[in-house]
Amino acid sequence: MLLIIFGLYLMLGILGLGLAADWTYSLLFVQCYGVLALSYISFYSLIEGESPSLVLVMAVYARREKGLSLNEANQLLASEDIMGIRLQELERDKLIWMSDQGYQLTPRGHLLGGLFHCGRLILHLDKGG
Amino acid sequence: MKSSNALMVIMAAPIIGQIINTTFHVIWNHATKAKGHLGSIIFCFLMGWLVQILLTSGALFQCNASTNDWVGAFTLNSASTIGFGYCYFTFVNLLKTSLRIRILAEIEQNGSQGMTANALRRLYDAKDVTTMRIIRLRNWRQVKQWGDNLYPEGWAFLTLGRVLRLLKTIMSLPITPKILT
């Protein structure tokens, strides 16, 4: 949905700039707009979801000098079925589907998984998570 | 600003800056053990930004640009460079911390056999999620650990958490009640 909204605004912007100024100026604005739109989309997913790291930091800060014990930190995240929530989100976004044997990747999941696999190889990173 | 060559250089400057940023970061990751460290991302981003500023300034000098051109080109290119840098940071951060990307990698590795939810849970239970995050937060100096207790240290994640909570409130998105306690 966000992509459609940004796409429509981009078309309007290109049309307006194309009529008002040189086409090279339009390209300059398209580049800036495109990058900022992508930044907003990735930032929105950060707002929408719940980052376990931020949950931990906020909980530690709430305790201040009393501190948060490791057990409490474990309970804080364990009480949420993080794996279950993430699997639901992946299914909702059509990146995985449930077969008779278990979860399988959809073509979209393969594409995204492949992209991140390449990134991991290039950047020499482990599986993370 | 009349030279179309100068305009093309100005347009390409943020892209070249990002290429420099990525190249430096890849070399850094292969050469050191501190892979994907926050400091390395910031350092490489600043290198890319410096290259972008040099290219933009060179092009503007060459075509005797007016003050308005300088302000316009620097505003646009700085916004583009910061946007590129943020997108790159998000990509690296997802590779390092995203559980969803990890699940995709595990299922892909298992091939056509697929993976059940229980198999995934066994592989990566909630305790691992917590332990890995505490280690990362300690390395990034956002929390400190004395004995079995964690205490606040840095301000960056805390500020980010507060900003996100404010934005969630503005956008009427649900806030996890536990964080409020």
Coordinates of C-alpha atoms in Angstrom, one line a residue:
Chain A
M1 CA 0.0 0.0 0.0
L2 CA 2.8 2.4 1.0
L3 CA 4.6 1.6 -2.3
I4 CA 1.4 2.5 -4.3
I5 CA 1.0 5.8 -2.4
F6 CA 4.7 6.7 -3.0
G7 CA 4.5 5.5 -6.6
L8 CA 1.5 7.8 -7.3
Y9 CA 3.2 10.8 -5.8
L10 CA 6.4 10.1 -7.7
M11 CA 4.4 10.0 -11.0
L12 CA 2.8 13.4 -10.2
G13 CA 6.1 14.9 -9.2
I14 CA 7.8 13.7 -12.4
L15 CA 5.0 15.1 -14.5
G16 CA 5.1 18.4 -12.6
L17 CA 8.8 18.8 -12.8
G18 CA 8.9 17.6 -16.4
L19 CA 6.5 20.4 -17.4
A20 CA 8.2 23.1 -15.2
A21 CA 11.9 22.4 -15.6
D22 CA 14.7 20.5 -17.5
W23 CA 14.4 16.7 -17.4
T24 CA 17.8 16.3 -15.7
Y25 CA 16.4 18.3 -12.7
S26 CA 13.5 15.8 -12.6
L27 CA 16.0 12.9 -12.4
L28 CA 17.7 14.7 -9.5
F29 CA 14.5 15.0 -7.6
V30 CA 13.3 11.4 -8.5
Q31 CA 16.5 10.0 -7.0
C32 CA 16.1 12.0 -3.8
Y33 CA 12.4 11.3 -3.5
G34 CA 12.9 7.5 -4.3
V35 CA 15.6 7.1 -1.6
L36 CA 13.6 9.1 1.0
A37 CA 10.5 7.0 0.2
L38 CA 12.4 3.8 0.7
S39 CA 13.8 5.1 3.9
Y40 CA 10.4 5.9 5.2
I41 CA 9.0 2.5 4.2
S42 CA 11.9 0.7 6.1
F43 CA 11.4 3.1 9.0
Y44 CA 7.7 2.4 9.1
S45 CA 8.3 -1.4 9.4
L46 CA 10.4 -0.5 12.5
I47 CA 7.6 1.5 14.0
E48 CA 5.0 -1.2 13.1
G49 CA 6.8 -4.1 14.6
E50 CA 8.2 -4.6 18.1
S51 CA 12.0 -4.9 18.2
P52 CA 13.1 -7.2 21.1
S53 CA 16.3 -5.2 21.5
L54 CA 14.3 -2.0 22.1
V55 CA 11.8 -3.8 24.4
L56 CA 14.9 -4.9 26.5
V57 CA 16.5 -1.4 26.5
M58 CA 13.2 0.2 27.6
A59 CA 12.6 -2.3 30.3
V60 CA 16.2 -1.9 31.6
Y61 CA 15.8 1.9 31.6
A62 CA 12.4 1.6 33.5
R63 CA 14.3 -0.2 36.3
R64 CA 17.2 2.3 36.3
E65 CA 19.6 1.7 39.3
K66 CA 17.6 -1.4 40.5
G67 CA 18.6 -3.1 37.3
L68 CA 16.8 -5.9 35.3
S69 CA 17.9 -9.4 36.1
L70 CA 18.7 -11.8 33.3
N71 CA 15.8 -14.0 34.4
E72 CA 13.4 -11.1 34.1
A73 CA 14.9 -10.3 30.7
N74 CA 14.3 -13.9 29.6
Q75 CA 10.7 -13.8 30.9
L76 CA 10.0 -10.5 29.2
L77 CA 10.8 -11.9 25.8
A78 CA 9.8 -15.6 26.4
S79 CA 6.3 -14.6 27.5
E80 CA 5.7 -13.5 23.9
D81 CA 5.8 -16.3 21.4
I82 CA 8.3 -14.4 19.3
M83 CA 8.8 -17.3 16.9
G84 CA 5.0 -17.9 16.5
I85 CA 4.4 -14.2 15.9
R86 CA 7.2 -14.0 13.3
L87 CA 5.9 -17.1 11.5
Q88 CA 2.4 -15.6 11.4
E89 CA 3.8 -12.4 9.9
L90 CA 5.8 -14.3 7.3
E91 CA 2.7 -16.3 6.3
R92 CA 0.6 -13.1 6.2
D93 CA 3.2 -11.5 3.9
K94 CA 3.1 -14.6 1.7
L95 CA 6.8 -15.4 2.2
I96 CA 6.2 -18.9 3.6
W97 CA 3.3 -21.4 3.4
M98 CA 2.4 -24.4 5.4
S99 CA 2.7 -27.7 3.5
D100 CA 2.2 -31.3 4.8
Q101 CA 5.9 -31.5 5.8
G102 CA 6.0 -28.0 7.4
Y103 CA 6.8 -24.5 6.4
Q104 CA 8.1 -23.9 2.8
L105 CA 9.2 -20.8 1.1
T106 CA 7.0 -19.2 -1.6
P107 CA 8.6 -17.8 -4.7
R108 CA 8.6 -14.4 -3.0
G109 CA 10.2 -15.9 0.0
H110 CA 12.9 -17.5 -2.2
L111 CA 13.6 -14.1 -3.8
L112 CA 13.9 -12.3 -0.5
G113 CA 15.8 -15.1 1.2
G114 CA 18.2 -15.2 -1.8
L115 CA 18.8 -11.4 -1.7
F116 CA 19.7 -11.6 2.0
H117 CA 21.8 -14.7 1.5
C118 CA 23.8 -12.8 -1.1
G119 CA 24.2 -9.9 1.3
R120 CA 25.4 -12.2 4.0
L121 CA 28.0 -13.7 1.7
I122 CA 29.2 -10.4 0.5
L123 CA 29.4 -8.8 3.9
H124 CA 30.9 -12.0 5.4
L125 CA 28.2 -12.2 8.2
D126 CA 26.8 -15.2 10.0
K127 CA 23.1 -16.1 10.1
G128 CA 22.2 -13.6 12.8
G129 CA 18.7 -13.3 14.0
Chain B
M1 CA 23.5 26.1 -13.5
K2 CA 23.9 25.4 -17.3
S3 CA 26.4 22.6 -17.7
S4 CA 24.5 19.3 -18.1
N5 CA 27.8 17.4 -17.4
A6 CA 28.0 19.1 -14.0
L7 CA 24.4 18.3 -13.4
M8 CA 25.0 14.6 -14.2
V9 CA 28.0 14.6 -11.8
I10 CA 25.8 16.2 -9.1
M11 CA 23.1 13.5 -9.7
A12 CA 25.6 10.7 -9.6
A13 CA 27.4 11.9 -6.5
P14 CA 25.1 10.3 -3.8
I15 CA 25.2 7.0 -5.8
I16 CA 29.0 7.1 -6.0
G17 CA 29.2 8.0 -2.3
Q18 CA 27.0 5.0 -1.5
I19 CA 29.3 2.7 -3.6
I20 CA 32.3 4.0 -1.6
N21 CA 30.4 3.4 1.6
T22 CA 29.5 -0.2 0.7
T23 CA 33.0 -1.0 -0.7
F24 CA 34.7 0.3 2.5
H25 CA 32.2 -1.6 4.7
V26 CA 32.7 -4.9 2.8
I27 CA 36.5 -4.6 3.0
W28 CA 36.2 -3.7 6.7
N29 CA 34.0 -6.8 7.3
H30 CA 36.4 -9.1 5.5
A31 CA 39.5 -7.6 7.2
T32 CA 38.4 -7.4 10.8
K33 CA 36.5 -9.5 13.3
A34 CA 34.1 -6.6 14.2
K35 CA 31.6 -7.5 11.5
G36 CA 28.7 -5.1 11.0
H37 CA 29.8 -3.1 14.0
L38 CA 27.8 0.1 14.5
G39 CA 31.1 2.2 14.5
S40 CA 32.2 0.7 11.1
I41 CA 28.8 1.5 9.5
I42 CA 29.1 5.1 10.7
F43 CA 32.7 5.5 9.6
C44 CA 32.1 4.1 6.1
F45 CA 28.9 6.2 5.8
L46 CA 31.0 9.4 6.6
M47 CA 33.6 8.3 4.0
G48 CA 30.9 8.0 1.4
W49 CA 29.4 11.4 2.4
L50 CA 32.8 13.0 2.1
V51 CA 33.2 11.7 -1.5
Q52 CA 29.7 12.9 -2.3
I53 CA 30.5 16.4 -0.9
L54 CA 33.8 16.6 -2.9
L55 CA 32.1 15.5 -6.2
T56 CA 29.2 17.9 -5.7
S57 CA 31.5 20.8 -4.8
G58 CA 33.8 20.1 -7.8
A59 CA 30.9 20.1 -10.2
L60 CA 29.4 23.3 -8.7
F61 CA 32.8 25.1 -8.9
Q62 CA 33.3 24.0 -12.5
C63 CA 30.1 25.6 -13.7
N64 CA 30.3 28.8 -11.5
A65 CA 27.1 27.9 -9.8
S66 CA 25.1 30.6 -7.9
T67 CA 24.4 30.5 -4.2
N68 CA 20.9 29.1 -4.8
D69 CA 22.4 26.2 -6.8
W70 CA 24.8 25.4 -4.0
V71 CA 22.1 25.4 -1.4
G72 CA 19.7 23.4 -3.6
A73 CA 22.3 20.8 -4.7
F74 CA 23.7 20.3 -1.2
T75 CA 20.2 20.0 0.3
L76 CA 19.1 17.4 -2.2
N77 CA 22.4 15.4 -2.2
S78 CA 22.6 15.4 1.6
A79 CA 19.1 14.1 1.8
S80 CA 19.8 11.4 -0.8
T81 CA 23.1 10.4 0.9
I82 CA 21.4 10.1 4.3
G83 CA 18.6 8.2 2.7
F84 CA 21.0 5.8 1.0
G85 CA 23.0 5.4 4.2
Y86 CA 19.9 4.7 6.2
C87 CA 18.6 2.0 3.7
Y88 CA 22.1 0.4 3.8
F89 CA 22.1 0.4 7.6
T90 CA 18.7 -1.2 7.7
F91 CA 19.8 -3.9 5.3
V92 CA 22.9 -4.7 7.4
N93 CA 20.8 -4.5 10.6
L94 CA 18.2 -6.9 9.2
L95 CA 21.0 -9.4 8.2
K96 CA 22.4 -9.2 11.8
T97 CA 19.2 -9.1 13.9
S98 CA 16.1 -10.0 12.0
L99 CA 14.4 -13.2 13.2
R100 CA 12.2 -13.3 10.1
I101 CA 15.3 -13.3 7.8
R102 CA 16.8 -16.0 10.0
I103 CA 13.7 -18.1 9.6
L104 CA 13.7 -17.7 5.8
A105 CA 17.4 -18.8 5.8
E106 CA 16.7 -21.9 7.9
I107 CA 13.7 -23.0 5.8
E108 CA 15.7 -22.4 2.6
Q109 CA 18.6 -24.4 4.0
N110 CA 16.3 -27.3 4.7
G111 CA 15.3 -27.4 1.1
S112 CA 12.1 -29.2 -0.1
Q113 CA 11.7 -31.0 3.3
G114 CA 10.3 -27.8 4.9
M115 CA 10.5 -27.1 8.6
T116 CA 7.8 -27.4 11.3
A117 CA 7.2 -24.6 13.8
N118 CA 8.5 -26.8 16.6
A119 CA 11.7 -27.6 14.7
L120 CA 12.3 -23.8 14.2
R121 CA 11.5 -23.2 17.9
R122 CA 14.0 -25.9 19.0
L123 CA 16.7 -24.4 16.7
Y124 CA 16.2 -20.9 18.1
D125 CA 14.3 -20.6 21.3
A126 CA 13.3 -17.5 23.2
K127 CA 16.3 -17.8 25.5
D128 CA 18.7 -17.5 22.5
V129 CA 16.8 -14.4 21.3
T130 CA 17.4 -12.8 24.7
T131 CA 21.0 -13.9 25.1
M132 CA 22.0 -12.7 21.6
R133 CA 20.3 -9.4 22.1
I134 CA 21.9 -8.8 25.5
I135 CA 25.4 -9.5 24.0
R136 CA 24.8 -7.1 21.1
L137 CA 23.4 -4.4 23.4
R138 CA 26.4 -4.8 25.6
N139 CA 28.8 -4.6 22.6
W140 CA 27.0 -1.5 21.4
R141 CA 27.2 0.0 24.9
Q142 CA 23.5 0.4 25.3
V143 CA 23.3 -1.7 28.5
K144 CA 25.9 -2.8 31.0
Q145 CA 25.9 -6.0 33.0
W146 CA 27.0 -6.3 36.7
G147 CA 26.6 -9.9 37.9
D148 CA 23.1 -11.1 36.8
N149 CA 21.7 -7.6 36.4
L150 CA 21.4 -5.3 33.5
Y151 CA 21.6 -1.5 33.8
P152 CA 21.1 1.4 31.4
E153 CA 24.3 2.8 29.7
G154 CA 23.9 4.4 26.3
W155 CA 21.3 6.9 25.1
A156 CA 21.0 6.0 21.4
F157 CA 18.6 3.0 21.6
L158 CA 16.7 4.6 24.4
T159 CA 16.1 7.7 22.4
L160 CA 15.1 5.6 19.4
G161 CA 12.7 3.6 21.5
R162 CA 11.1 6.8 22.8
V163 CA 10.8 8.3 19.4
L164 CA 9.2 5.1 18.0
R165 CA 6.7 5.0 20.9
L166 CA 5.8 8.6 20.2
L167 CA 5.3 7.9 16.5
K168 CA 3.2 4.8 17.4
T169 CA 1.0 7.0 19.5
I170 CA 0.7 9.5 16.7
M171 CA -0.1 6.8 14.2
S172 CA -2.5 5.0 16.6
L173 CA -0.4 1.8 16.4
P174 CA -0.7 -0.6 19.4
I175 CA 2.1 -0.3 22.0
T176 CA 3.1 -3.5 23.9
P177 CA 1.9 -2.8 27.4
K178 CA 5.0 -4.5 29.0
I179 CA 7.3 -1.8 27.7
L180 CA 5.3 0.8 29.6
T181 CA 6.0 -0.9 33.0

